[in-house]
Short mmCIF file of C-alpha atoms and ligand atoms in Angstrom, two decimals:
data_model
loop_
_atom_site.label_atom_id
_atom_site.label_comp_id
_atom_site.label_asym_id
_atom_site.label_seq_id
_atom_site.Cartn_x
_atom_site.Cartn_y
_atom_site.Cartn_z
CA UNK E 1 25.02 80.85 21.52
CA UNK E 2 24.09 83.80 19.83
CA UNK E 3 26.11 84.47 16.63
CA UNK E 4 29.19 86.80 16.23
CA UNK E 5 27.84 89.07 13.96
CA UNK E 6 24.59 90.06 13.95
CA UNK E 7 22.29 89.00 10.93
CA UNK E 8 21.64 92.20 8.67
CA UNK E 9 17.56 92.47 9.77
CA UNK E 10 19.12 92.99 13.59
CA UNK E 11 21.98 95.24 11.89
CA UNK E 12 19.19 97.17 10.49
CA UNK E 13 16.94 97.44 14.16
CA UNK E 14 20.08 97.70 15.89
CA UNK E 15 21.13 101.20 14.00
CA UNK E 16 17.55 102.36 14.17
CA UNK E 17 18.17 101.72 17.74
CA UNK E 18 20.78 103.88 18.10
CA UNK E 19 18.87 106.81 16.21
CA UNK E 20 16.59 106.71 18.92
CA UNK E 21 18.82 106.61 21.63
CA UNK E 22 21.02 109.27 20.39
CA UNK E 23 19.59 112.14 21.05
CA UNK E 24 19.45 110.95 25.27
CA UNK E 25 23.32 111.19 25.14
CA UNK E 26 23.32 106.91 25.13
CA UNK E 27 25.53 105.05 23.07
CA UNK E 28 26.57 101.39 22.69
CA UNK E 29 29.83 100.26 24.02
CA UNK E 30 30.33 97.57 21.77
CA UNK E 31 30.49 99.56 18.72
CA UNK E 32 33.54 101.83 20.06
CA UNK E 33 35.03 99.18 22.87
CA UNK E 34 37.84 98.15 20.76
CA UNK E 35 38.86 102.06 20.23
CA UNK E 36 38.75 102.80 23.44
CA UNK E 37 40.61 100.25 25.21
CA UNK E 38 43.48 99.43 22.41
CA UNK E 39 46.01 96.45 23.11
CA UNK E 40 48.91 99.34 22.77
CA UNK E 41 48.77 103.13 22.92
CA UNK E 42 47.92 104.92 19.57
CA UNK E 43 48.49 108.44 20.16
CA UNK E 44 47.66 111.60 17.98
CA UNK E 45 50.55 113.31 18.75
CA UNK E 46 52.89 113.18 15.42
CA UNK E 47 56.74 114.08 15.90
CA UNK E 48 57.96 117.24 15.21
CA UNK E 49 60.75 119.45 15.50
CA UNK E 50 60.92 123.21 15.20
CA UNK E 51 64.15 124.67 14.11
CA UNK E 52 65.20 127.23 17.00
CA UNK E 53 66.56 130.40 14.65
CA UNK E 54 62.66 130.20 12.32
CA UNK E 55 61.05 130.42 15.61
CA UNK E 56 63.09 132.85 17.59
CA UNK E 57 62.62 135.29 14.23
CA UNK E 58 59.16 134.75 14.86
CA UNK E 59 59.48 136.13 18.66
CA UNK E 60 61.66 138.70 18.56
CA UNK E 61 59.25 140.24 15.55
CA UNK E 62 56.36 139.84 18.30
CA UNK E 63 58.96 141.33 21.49
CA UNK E 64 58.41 144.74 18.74
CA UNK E 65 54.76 144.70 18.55
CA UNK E 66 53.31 143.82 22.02
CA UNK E 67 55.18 143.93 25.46
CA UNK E 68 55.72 141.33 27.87
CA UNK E 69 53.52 143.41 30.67
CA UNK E 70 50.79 143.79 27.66
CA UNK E 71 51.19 140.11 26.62
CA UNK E 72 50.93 138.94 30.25
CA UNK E 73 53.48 136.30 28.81
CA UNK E 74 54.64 136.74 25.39
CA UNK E 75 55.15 133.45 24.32
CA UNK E 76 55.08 131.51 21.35
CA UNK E 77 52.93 127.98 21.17
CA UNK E 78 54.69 125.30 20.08
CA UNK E 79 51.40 123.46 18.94
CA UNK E 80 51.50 119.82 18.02
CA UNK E 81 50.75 119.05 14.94
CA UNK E 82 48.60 116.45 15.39
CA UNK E 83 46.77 118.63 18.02
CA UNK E 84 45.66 121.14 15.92
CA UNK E 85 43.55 123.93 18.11
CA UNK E 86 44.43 122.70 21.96
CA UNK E 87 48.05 124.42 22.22
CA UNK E 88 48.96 121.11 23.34
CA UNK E 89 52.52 119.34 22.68
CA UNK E 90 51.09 116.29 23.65
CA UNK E 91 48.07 114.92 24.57
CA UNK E 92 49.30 116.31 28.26
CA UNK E 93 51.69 118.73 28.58
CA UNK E 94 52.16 121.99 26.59
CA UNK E 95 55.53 123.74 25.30
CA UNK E 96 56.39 127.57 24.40
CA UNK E 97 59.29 129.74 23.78
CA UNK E 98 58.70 132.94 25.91
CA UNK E 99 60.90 136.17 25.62
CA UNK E 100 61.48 138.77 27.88
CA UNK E 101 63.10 142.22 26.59
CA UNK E 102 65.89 143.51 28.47
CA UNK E 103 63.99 146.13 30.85
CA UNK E 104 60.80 144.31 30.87
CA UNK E 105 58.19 142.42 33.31
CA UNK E 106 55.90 139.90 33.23
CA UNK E 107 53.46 139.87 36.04
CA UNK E 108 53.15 137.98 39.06
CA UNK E 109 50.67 135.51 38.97
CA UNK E 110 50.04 131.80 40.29
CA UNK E 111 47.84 129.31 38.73
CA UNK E 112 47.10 125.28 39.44
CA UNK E 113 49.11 124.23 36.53
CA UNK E 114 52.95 123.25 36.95
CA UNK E 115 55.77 125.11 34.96
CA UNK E 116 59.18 124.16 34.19
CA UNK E 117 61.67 126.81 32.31
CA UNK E 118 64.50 126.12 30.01
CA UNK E 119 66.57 128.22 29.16
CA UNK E 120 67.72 128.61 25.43
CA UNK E 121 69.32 131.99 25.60
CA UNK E 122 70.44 135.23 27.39
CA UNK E 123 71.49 136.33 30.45
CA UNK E 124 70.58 138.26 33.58
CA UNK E 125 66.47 137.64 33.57
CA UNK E 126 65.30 136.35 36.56
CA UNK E 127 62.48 134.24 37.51
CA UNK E 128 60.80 135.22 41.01
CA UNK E 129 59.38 132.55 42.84
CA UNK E 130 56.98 133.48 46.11
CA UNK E 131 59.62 136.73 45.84
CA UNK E 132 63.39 134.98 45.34
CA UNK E 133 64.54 135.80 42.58
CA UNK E 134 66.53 132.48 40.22
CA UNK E 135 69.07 134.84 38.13
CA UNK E 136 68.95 132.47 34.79
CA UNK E 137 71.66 131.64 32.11
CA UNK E 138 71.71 129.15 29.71
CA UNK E 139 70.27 125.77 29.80
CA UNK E 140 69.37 126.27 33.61
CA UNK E 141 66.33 124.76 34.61
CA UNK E 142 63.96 126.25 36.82
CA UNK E 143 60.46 125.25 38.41
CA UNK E 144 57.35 127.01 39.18
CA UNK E 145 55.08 124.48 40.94
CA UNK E 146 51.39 124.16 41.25
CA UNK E 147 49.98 127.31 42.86
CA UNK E 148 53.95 128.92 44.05
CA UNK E 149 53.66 133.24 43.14
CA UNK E 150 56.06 133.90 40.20
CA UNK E 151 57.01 136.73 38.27
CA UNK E 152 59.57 137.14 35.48
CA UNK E 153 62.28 140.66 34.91
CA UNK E 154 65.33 140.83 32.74
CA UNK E 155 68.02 143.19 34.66
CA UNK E 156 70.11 142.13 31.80
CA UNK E 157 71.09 143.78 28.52
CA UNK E 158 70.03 141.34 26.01
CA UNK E 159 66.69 139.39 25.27
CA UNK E 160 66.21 136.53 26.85
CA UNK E 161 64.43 133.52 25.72
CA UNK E 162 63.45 130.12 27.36
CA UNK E 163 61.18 127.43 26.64
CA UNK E 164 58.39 126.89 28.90
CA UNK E 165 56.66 123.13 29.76
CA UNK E 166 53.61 123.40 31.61
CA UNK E 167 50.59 120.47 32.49
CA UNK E 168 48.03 122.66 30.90
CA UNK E 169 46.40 119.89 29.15
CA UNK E 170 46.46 117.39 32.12
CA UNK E 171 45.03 119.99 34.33
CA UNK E 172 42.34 120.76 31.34
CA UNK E 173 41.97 117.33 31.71
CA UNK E 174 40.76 117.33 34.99
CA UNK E 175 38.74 120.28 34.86
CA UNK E 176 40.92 121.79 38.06
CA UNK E 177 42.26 125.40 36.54
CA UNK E 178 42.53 128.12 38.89
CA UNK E 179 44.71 131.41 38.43
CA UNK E 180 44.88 134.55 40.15
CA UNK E 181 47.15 137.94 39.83
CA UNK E 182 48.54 139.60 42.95
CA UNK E 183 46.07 141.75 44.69
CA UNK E 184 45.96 145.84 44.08
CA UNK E 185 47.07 145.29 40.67
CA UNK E 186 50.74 144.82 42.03
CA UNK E 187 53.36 143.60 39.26
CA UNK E 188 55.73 142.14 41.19
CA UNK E 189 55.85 140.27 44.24
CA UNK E 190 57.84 141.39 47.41
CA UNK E 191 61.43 140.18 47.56
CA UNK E 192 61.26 137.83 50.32
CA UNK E 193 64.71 136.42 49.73
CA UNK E 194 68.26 137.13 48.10
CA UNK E 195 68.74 135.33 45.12
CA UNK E 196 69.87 131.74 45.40
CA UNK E 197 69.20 131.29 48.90
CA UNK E 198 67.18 128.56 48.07
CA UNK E 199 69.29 126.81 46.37
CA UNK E 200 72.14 127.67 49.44
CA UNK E 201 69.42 126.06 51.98
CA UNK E 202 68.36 123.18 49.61
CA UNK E 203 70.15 122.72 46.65
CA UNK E 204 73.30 120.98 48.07
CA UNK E 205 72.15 117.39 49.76
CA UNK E 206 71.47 119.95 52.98
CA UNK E 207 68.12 121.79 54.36
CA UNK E 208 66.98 123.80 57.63
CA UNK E 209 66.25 122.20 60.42
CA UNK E 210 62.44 120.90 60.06
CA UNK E 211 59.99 123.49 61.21
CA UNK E 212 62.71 126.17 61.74
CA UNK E 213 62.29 129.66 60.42
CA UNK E 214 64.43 128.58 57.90
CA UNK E 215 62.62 126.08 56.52
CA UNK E 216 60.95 128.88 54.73
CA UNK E 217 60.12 126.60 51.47
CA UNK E 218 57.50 124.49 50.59
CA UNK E 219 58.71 121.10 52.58
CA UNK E 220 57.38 119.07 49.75
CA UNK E 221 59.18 120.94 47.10
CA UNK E 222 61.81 123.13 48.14
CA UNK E 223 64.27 123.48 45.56
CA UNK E 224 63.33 125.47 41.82
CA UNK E 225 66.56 126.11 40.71
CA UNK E 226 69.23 123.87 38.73
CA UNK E 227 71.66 125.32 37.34
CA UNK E 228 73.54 123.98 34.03
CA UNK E 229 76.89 124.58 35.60
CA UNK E 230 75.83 121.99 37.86
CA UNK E 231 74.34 119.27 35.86
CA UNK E 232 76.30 119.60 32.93
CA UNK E 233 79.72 119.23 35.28
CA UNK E 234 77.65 115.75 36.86
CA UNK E 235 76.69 114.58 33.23
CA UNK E 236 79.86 115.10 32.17
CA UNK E 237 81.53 113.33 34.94
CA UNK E 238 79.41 110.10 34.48
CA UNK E 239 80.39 110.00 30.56
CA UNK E 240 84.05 109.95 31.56
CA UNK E 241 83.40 107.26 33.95
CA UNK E 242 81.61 104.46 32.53
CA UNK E 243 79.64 103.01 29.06
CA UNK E 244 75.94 105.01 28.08
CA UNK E 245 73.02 103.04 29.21
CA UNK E 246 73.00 101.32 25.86
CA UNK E 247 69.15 102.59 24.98
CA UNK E 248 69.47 106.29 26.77
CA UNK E 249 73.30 106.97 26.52
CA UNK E 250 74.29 108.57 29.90
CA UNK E 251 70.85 110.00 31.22
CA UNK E 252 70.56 111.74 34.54
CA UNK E 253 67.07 112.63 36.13
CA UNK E 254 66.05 115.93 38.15
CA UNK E 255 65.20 114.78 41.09
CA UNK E 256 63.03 116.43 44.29
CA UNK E 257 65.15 116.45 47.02
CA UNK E 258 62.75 116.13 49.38
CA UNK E 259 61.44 112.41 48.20
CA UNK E 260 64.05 111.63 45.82
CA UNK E 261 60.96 111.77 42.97
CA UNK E 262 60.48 113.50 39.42
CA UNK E 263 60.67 117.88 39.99
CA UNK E 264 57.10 117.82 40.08
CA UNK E 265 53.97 115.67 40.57
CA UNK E 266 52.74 115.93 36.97
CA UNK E 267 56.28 116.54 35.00
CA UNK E 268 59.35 114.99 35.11
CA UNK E 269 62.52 116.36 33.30
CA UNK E 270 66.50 114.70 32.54
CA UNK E 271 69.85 115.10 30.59
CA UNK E 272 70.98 112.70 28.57
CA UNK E 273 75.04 112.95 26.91
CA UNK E 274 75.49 110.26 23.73
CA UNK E 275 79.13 110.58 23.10
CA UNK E 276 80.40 111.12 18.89
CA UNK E 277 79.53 108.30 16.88
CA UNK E 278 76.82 106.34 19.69
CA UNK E 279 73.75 105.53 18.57
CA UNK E 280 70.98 104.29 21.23
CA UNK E 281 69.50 100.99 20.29
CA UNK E 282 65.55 101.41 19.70
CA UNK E 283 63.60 102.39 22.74
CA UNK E 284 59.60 102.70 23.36
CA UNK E 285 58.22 104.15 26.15
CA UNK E 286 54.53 105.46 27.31
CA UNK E 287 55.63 109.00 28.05
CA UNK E 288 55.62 110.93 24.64
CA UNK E 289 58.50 113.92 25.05
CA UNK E 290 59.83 117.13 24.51
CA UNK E 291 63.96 117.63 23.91
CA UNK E 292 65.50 120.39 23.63
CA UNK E 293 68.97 119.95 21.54
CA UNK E 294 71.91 121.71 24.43
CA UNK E 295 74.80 120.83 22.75
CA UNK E 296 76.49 118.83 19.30
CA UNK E 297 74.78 117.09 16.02
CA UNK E 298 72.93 113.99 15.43
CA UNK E 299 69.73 112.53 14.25
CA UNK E 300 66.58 111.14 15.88
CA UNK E 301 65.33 108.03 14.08
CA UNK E 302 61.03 108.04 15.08
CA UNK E 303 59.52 105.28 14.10
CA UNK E 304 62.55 104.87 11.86
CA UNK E 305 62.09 108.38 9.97
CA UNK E 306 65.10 110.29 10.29
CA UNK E 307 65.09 114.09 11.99
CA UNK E 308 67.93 115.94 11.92
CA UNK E 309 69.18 117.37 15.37
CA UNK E 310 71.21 120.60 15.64
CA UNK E 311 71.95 122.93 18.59
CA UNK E 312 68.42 124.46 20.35
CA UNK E 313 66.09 122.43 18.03
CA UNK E 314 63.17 121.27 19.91
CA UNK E 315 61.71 117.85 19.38
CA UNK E 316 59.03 116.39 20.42
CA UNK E 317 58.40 112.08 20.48
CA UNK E 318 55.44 110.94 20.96
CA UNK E 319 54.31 107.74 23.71
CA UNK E 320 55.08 104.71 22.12
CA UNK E 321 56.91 105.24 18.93
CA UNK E 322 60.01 103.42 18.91
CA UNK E 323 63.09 106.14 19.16
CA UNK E 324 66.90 106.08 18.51
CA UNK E 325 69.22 108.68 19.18
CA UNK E 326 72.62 108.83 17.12
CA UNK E 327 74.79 111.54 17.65
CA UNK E 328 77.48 112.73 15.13
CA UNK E 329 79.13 115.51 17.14
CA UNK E 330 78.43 114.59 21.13
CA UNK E 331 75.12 114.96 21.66
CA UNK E 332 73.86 116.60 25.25
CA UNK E 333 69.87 116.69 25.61
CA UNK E 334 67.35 117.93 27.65
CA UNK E 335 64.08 116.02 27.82
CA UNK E 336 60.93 116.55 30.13
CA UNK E 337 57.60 114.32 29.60
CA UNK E 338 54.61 112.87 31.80
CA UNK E 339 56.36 110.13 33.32
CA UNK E 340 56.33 111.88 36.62
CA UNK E 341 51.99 111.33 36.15
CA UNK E 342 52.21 107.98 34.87
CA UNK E 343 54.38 106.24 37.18
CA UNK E 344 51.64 107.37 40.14
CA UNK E 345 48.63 106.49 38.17
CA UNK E 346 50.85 103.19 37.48
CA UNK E 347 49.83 103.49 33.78
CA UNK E 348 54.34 104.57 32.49
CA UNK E 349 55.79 101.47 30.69
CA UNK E 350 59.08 101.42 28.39
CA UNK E 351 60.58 98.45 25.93
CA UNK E 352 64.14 98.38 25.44
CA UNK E 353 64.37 96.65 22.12
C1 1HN H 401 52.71 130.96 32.51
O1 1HN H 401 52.37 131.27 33.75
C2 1HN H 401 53.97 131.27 32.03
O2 1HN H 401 54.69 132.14 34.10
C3 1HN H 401 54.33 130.91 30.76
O3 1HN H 401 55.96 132.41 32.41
C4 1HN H 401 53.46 130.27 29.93
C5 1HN H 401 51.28 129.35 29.53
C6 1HN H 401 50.02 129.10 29.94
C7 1HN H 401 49.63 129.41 31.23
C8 1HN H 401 50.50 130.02 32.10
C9 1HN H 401 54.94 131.99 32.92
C10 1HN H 401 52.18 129.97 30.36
C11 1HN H 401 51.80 130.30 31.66
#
């Protein structure tokens, strides 16, 4: 049997080895195997969280110097810090905090990757999607899937900000970009719809009839709009009724209502409620995420180093560091991550410690 280590005169012909192969792009496994495939994830993604009122300074001194039309999408990065140079969030997804002036556009465009918008303040921008418009308020949450036309306005009298969560860096990934702008230079697209007929035709456990002229939305993914009315009035429900999942508190997914799945192939997105004075027991899990901090107080313990949580921070946990939630005032959360990805590729795992 040939020993474990090699003896230092092969050490020696063994690196002069690699010289030569080097510069042919070859490289030996063995050297780098136990990097690659690790026994548990180890992730470069470190936690952070940005404080809401530094960063919204930040964009409303940027909504004076370039407009939303100029910008394309004035947005803010919210780059990981252990990412430094990808505008990534995590090693997948992305994150930004976009404003739109009252009076403003941003262009229609549609591109491959996936979009998800939540909304942290304002009211009376609207979202267009393939030409309906979703009039946002606060904490709504509203899709723009994989290659669907969309175009932002704000009718309203007030900025309007929201945070964006996009796939970029799993579509980066796989090499698969593709964007386009409407034709002729146009800025907006048609109005095709009123607002909120989608979520009239979709949005209520009902739908066309299949292959009617109704069924005028995507039958994989109809719905893009879900309101905070509406899930905040469900959340709150299930808190009254029952005991918090002891490691997620009272969690509710978004769901696709037409295959009961996560909002959208690549990114999935919940709520969670901890009531005053709960504290989740410890909880891993592979998908690293971004919350946004709706409503109350608390702290997030990360690996247990304590982050303070106050109304509109955004924090992000990376894949496998153990988390616990305790909320001091009742805590209401918005999360979105990878899982959606993972669970397909059958890679997503959690332990409930
Ligand atoms: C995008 O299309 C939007 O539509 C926002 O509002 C942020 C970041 C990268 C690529 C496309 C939007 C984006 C984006």
């Amino acid at each position: 049997m040939a020993d474990a280590l090699p003896a230092e005169d092969a050490r020696a012909r063994l690196q002069a080895l690699y010289a030569e192969m080097a510069p042919q792009h070859l490289f030996p496994l063995w050297e780098v195997l136990h990097a690659l495939v690790t026994p548990t994830p180890r992730s470069p993604v470190r936690p952070h969280r940005w404080s809401y009122a530094a960063a919204r300074d930040h964009l409303l001194r940027a909504g004076a110097l370039i407009s939303a039309e100029q910008a394309e999408r004035r947005v803010l990065i919210l780059e990981n810090p252990g990412l430094p140079g990808t505008s990534a969030v995590t090693t997948s997804l992305y994150a930004g905090l976009q404003l739109i002036l009252p009076g403003e556009v941003a262009p229609c465009h549609r591109h491959t990757q996936c979009a998800l918008r939540f909304v942290m303040e304002g009211e009376g921008a609207f979202t267009a999607l393939d030409g309906e418009k979703a009039v946002m308020r606060p904490f709504d949450l509203v899709l723009t899937p994989n290659w669907q036309w969309h175009d932002h306005g704000n009718a309203g009298g007030a900025p309007m900000i929201w945070l964006d969560g996009l796939d970029i860096p799993t579509v980066r990934h796989f090499a698969a970009s593709f964007a386009e702008r409407l034709p002729d230079g146009a800025i907006a697209h048609q109005e095709t719809a009123p607002p909120g007929d989608t979520l009239a035709r979709y949005g209520r456990n009902l739908r066309p009839f299949a292959a009617s002229p109704a069924a005028r939305r995507p039958a994989a993914l109809p719905l893009f709009h879900y309101p905070y009315a509406e899930w905040r009035d469900a959340l709150g429900q299930v808190a009254r009724a029952g005991a918090p999942d002891p490691h997620l508190g009272h969690a509710l997914e978004f769901t696709n209502p037409a295959d009961g799945g996560p909002v959208m192939p690549t990114i999935a997105a919940h709520v969670r409620l901890l009531p005053a004075g709960f504290a989740t027991r410890p909880r891993r899990a592979t998908d690293a995420t971004v919350f946004v901090v709706v409503e109350g107080r608390g702290e997030a313990r990360i690996a247990g180093e304590p982050v303070p949580l106050a109304e509109r921070d955004i924090l992000v946990v990376p894949a496998w560091e153990e988390l616990v939630l305790a909320a001091e005032a009742e805590l209401v959360l918005f999360g979105y991550s990878d899982a959606a990805a993972q669970q397909k590729l059958g890679l997503w795992r959690e332990a409930r410690l």
